[in-house]
PDB file of C-alpha atoms in Angstrom:
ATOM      1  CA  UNK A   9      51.985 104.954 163.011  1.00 38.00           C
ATOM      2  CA  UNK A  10      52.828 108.364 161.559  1.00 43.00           C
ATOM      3  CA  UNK A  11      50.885 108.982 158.450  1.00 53.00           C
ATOM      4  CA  UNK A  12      52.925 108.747 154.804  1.00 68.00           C
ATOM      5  CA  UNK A  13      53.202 111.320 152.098  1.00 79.00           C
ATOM      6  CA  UNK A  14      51.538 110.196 149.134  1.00 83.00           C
ATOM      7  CA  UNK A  15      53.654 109.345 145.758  1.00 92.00           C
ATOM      8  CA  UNK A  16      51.290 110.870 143.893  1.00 97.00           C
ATOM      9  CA  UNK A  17      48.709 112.948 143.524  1.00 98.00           C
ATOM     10  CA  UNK A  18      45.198 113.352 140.661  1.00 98.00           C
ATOM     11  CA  UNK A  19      43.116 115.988 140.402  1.00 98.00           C
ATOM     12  CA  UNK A  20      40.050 115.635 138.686  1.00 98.00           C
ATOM     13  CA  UNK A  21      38.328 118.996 137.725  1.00 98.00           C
ATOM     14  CA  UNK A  22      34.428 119.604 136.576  1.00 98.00           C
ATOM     15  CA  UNK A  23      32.515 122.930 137.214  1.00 98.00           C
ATOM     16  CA  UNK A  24      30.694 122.450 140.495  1.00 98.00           C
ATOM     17  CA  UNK A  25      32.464 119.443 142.004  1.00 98.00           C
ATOM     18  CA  UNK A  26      29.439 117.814 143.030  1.00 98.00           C
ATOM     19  CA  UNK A  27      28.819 114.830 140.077  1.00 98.00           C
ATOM     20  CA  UNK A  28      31.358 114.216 137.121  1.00 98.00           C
ATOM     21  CA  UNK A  29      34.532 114.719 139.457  1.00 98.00           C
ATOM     22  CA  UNK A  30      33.646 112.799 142.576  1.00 98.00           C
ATOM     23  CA  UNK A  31      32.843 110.211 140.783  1.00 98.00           C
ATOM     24  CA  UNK A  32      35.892 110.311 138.956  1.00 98.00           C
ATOM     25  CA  UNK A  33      37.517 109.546 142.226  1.00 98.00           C
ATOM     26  CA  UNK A  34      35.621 107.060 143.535  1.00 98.00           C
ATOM     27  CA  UNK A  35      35.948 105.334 140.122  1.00 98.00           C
ATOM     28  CA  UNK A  36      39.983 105.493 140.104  1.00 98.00           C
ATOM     29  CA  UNK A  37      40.404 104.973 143.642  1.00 98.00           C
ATOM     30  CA  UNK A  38      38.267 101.680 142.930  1.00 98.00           C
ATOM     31  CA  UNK A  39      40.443 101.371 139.911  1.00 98.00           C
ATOM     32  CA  UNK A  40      43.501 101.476 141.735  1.00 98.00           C
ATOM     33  CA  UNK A  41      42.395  98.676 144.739  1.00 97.00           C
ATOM     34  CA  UNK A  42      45.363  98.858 146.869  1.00 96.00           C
ATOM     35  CA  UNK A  43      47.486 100.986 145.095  1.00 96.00           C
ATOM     36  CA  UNK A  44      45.233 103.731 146.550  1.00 96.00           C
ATOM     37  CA  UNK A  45      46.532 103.838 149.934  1.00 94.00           C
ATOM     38  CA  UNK A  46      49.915 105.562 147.769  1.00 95.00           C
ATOM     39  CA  UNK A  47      48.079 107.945 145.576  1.00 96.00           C
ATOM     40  CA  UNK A  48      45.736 110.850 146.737  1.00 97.00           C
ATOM     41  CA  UNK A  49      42.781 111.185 144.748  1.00 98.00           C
ATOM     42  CA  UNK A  50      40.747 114.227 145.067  1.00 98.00           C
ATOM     43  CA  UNK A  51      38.807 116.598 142.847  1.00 98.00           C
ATOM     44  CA  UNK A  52      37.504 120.516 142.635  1.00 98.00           C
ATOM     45  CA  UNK A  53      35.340 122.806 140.893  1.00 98.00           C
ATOM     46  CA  UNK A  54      35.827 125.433 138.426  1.00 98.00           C
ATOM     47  CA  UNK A  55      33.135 126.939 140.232  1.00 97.00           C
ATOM     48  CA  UNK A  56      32.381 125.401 143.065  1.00 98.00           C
ATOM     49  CA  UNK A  57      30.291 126.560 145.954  1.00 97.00           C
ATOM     50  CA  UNK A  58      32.508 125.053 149.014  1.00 98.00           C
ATOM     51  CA  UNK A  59      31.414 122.090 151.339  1.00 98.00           C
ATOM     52  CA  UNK A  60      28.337 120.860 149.199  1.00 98.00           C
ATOM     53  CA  UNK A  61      27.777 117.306 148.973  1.00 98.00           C
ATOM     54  CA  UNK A  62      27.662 114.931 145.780  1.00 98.00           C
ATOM     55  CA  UNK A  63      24.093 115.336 144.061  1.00 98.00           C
ATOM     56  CA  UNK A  64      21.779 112.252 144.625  1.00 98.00           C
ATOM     57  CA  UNK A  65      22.003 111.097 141.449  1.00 98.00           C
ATOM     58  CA  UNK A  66      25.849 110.838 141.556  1.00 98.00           C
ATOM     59  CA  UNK A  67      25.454 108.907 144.530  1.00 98.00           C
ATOM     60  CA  UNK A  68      22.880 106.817 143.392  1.00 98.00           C
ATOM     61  CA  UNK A  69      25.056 105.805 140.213  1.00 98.00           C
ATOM     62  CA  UNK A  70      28.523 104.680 141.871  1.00 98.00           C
ATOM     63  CA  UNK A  71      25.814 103.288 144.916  1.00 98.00           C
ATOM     64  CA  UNK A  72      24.746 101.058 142.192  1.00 98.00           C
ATOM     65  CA  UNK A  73      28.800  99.743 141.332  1.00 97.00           C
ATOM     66  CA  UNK A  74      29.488  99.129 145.407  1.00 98.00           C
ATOM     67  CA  UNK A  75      30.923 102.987 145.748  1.00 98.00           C
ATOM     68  CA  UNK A  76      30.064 105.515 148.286  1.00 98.00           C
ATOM     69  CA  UNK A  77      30.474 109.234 148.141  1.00 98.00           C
ATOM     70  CA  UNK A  78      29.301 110.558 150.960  1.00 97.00           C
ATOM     71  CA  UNK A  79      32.338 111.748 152.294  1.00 96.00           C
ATOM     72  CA  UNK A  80      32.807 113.993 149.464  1.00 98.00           C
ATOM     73  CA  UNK A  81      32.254 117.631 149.817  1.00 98.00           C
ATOM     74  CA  UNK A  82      33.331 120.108 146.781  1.00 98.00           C
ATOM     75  CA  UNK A  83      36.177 122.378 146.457  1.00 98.00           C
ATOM     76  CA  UNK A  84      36.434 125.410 144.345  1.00 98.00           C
ATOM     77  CA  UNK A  85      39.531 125.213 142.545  1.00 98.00           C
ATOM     78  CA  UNK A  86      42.641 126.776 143.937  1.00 98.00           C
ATOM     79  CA  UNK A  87      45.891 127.676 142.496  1.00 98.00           C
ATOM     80  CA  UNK A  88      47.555 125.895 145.673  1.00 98.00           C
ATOM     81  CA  UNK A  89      45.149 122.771 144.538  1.00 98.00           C
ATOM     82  CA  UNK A  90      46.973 122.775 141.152  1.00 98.00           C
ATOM     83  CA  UNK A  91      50.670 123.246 141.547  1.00 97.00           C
ATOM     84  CA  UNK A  92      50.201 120.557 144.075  1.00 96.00           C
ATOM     85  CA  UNK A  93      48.819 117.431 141.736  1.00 98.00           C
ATOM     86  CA  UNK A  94      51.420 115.643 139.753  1.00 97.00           C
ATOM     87  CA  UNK A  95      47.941 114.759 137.067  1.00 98.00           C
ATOM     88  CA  UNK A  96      45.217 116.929 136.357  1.00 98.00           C
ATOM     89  CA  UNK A  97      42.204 115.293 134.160  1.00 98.00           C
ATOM     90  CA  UNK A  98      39.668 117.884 133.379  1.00 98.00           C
ATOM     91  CA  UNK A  99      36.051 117.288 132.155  1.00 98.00           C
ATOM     92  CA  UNK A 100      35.842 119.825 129.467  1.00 97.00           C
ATOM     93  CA  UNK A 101      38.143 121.736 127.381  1.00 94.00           C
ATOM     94  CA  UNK A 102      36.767 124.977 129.106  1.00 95.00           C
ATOM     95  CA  UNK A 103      37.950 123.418 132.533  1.00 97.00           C
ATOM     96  CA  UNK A 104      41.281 123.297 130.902  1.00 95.00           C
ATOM     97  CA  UNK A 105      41.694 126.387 130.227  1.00 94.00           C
ATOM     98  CA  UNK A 106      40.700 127.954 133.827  1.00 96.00           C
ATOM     99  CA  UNK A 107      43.215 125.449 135.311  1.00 97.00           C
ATOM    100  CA  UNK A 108      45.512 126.463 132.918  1.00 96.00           C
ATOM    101  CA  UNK A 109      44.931 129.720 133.649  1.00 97.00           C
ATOM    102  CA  UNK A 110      46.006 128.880 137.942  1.00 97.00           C
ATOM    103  CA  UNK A 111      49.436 128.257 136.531  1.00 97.00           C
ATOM    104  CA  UNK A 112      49.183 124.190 135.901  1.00 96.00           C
ATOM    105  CA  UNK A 113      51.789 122.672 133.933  1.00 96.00           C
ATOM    106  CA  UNK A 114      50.236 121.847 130.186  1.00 95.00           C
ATOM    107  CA  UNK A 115      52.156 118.525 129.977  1.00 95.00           C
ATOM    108  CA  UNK A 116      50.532 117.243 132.894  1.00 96.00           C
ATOM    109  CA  UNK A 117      47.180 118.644 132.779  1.00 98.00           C
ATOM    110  CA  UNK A 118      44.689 117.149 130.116  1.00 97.00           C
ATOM    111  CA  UNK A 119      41.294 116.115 129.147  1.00 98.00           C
ATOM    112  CA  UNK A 120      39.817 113.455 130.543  1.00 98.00           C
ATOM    113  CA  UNK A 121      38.379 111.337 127.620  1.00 98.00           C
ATOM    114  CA  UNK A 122      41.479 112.547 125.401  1.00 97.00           C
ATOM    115  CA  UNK A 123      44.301 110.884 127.672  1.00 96.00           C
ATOM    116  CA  UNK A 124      46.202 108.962 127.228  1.00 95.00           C
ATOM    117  CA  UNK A 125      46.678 109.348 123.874  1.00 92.00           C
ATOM    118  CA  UNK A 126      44.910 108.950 121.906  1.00 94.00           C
ATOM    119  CA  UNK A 127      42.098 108.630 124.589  1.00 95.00           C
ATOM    120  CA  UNK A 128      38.868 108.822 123.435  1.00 97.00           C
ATOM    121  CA  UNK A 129      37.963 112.218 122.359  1.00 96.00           C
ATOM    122  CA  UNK A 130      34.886 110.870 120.742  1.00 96.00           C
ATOM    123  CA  UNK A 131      33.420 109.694 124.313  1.00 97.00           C
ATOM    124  CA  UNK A 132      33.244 113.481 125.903  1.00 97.00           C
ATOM    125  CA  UNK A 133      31.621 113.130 129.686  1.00 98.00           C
ATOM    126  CA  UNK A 134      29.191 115.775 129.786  1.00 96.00           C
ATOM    127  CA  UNK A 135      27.586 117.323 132.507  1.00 97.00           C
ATOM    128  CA  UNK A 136      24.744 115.403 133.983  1.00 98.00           C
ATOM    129  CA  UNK A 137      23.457 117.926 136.632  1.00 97.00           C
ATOM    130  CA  UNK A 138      20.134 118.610 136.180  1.00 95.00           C
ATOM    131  CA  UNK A 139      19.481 115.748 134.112  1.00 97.00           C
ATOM    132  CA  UNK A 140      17.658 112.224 133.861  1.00 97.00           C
ATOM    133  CA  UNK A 141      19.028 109.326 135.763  1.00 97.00           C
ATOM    134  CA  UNK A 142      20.093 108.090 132.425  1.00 98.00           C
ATOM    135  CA  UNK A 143      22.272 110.898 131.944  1.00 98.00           C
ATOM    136  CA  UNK A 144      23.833 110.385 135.214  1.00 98.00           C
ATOM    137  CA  UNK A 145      24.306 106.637 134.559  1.00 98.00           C
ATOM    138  CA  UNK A 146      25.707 107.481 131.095  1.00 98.00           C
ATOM    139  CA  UNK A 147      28.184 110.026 132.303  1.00 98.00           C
ATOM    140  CA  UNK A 148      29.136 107.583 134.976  1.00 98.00           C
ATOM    141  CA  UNK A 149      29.387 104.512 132.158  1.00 98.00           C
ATOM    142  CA  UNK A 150      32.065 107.182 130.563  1.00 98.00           C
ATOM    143  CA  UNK A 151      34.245 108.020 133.920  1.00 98.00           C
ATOM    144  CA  UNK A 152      35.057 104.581 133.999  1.00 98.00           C
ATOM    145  CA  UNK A 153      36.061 103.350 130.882  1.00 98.00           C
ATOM    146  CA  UNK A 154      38.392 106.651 130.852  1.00 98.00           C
ATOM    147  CA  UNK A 155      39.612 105.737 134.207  1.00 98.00           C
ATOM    148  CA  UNK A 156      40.262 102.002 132.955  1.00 97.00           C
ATOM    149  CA  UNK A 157      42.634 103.971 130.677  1.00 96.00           C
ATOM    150  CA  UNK A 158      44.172 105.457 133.417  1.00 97.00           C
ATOM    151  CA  UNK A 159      44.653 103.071 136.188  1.00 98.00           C
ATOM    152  CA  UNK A 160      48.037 101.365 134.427  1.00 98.00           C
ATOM    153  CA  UNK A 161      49.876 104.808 133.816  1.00 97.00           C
ATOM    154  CA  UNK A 162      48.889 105.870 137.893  1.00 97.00           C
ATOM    155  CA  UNK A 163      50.374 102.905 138.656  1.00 97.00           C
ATOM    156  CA  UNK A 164      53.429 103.001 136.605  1.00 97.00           C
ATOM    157  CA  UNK A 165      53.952 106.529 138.201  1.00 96.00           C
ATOM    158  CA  UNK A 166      53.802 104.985 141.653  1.00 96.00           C
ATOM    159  CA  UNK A 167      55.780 101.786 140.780  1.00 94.00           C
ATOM    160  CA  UNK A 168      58.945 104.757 139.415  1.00 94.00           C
ATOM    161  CA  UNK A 169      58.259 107.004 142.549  1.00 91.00           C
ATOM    162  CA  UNK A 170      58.562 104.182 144.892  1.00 87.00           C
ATOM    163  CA  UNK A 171      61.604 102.810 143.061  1.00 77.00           C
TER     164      UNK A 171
END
């Protein structure tokens, strides 16, 4: 069976691609159920060291909702990476800007906590590395009530590409 393009593709962006953004796509690509198989999900870092795994502590956290990610290995950010997605969701407004700055298209790149609009700007998803287990689990708690947010206008998108 010869493999199908995908309708459409997310990015997710954080800075080393090894906790907020993987588990951004494990929590959409949950979100999405079967509606996955259509999309590709995937994710890179602003600044990214290339082929490292998700930290423990991500792990541990979407372990804990049913969700693996050990397949994931980070990605520094390319240029190719960007004019390829058809959504970009950032973590910070400094990860904006350096995808910005790769040439991605402003009216389909945004924050993560601020879209949709209104989203929920006061909700930002900071960077757990480093941290507690707590902060892991709250940055996680975060990801997916943005992606809740999100799942409905992915699958909109693939409903109109498919039509």
């Amino acid at each position: 069976m010869a493999s199908r393009e995908p309708l459409f593709r997310v990015l997710f962006v954080c800075t080393g691609n090894t906790c907020r953004s993987p588990l951004a796509v494990a929590a959409l690509t949950d979100g999405l159920g079967p509606d996955a198989l259509r999309a590709e999900v995937g994710s890179a870092g602003t600044a990214a060291m290339d082929g490292q795994p998700a930290t423990a502590a991500s792990a541990a956290v979407a372990a804990g909702d049913g969700l693996s990610l050990d397949g994931h290995r980070s990605r520094r950010l390319t240029a190719a990476m960007v004019s390829g997605a058809d959504l970009i969701l950032v973590m910070e407004r400094e990860h904006l800007h350096a995808v910005t700055a790769l040439g991605a298209d402003p009216r389909r790149t945004h924050v993560l906590c601020e879209w949709p609009e209104p989203g929920e700007p006061a909700l930002p998803v900071p960077d757990p590395f480093g941290g507690s287990p707590e902060a892991y689990e709250e940055s996680w708690r975060r990801i997916r009530r943005h992606v809740q947010r999100i799942v409905p206008h992915v699958r909109e998108a693939l409903r109109a590409r498919s039509a």
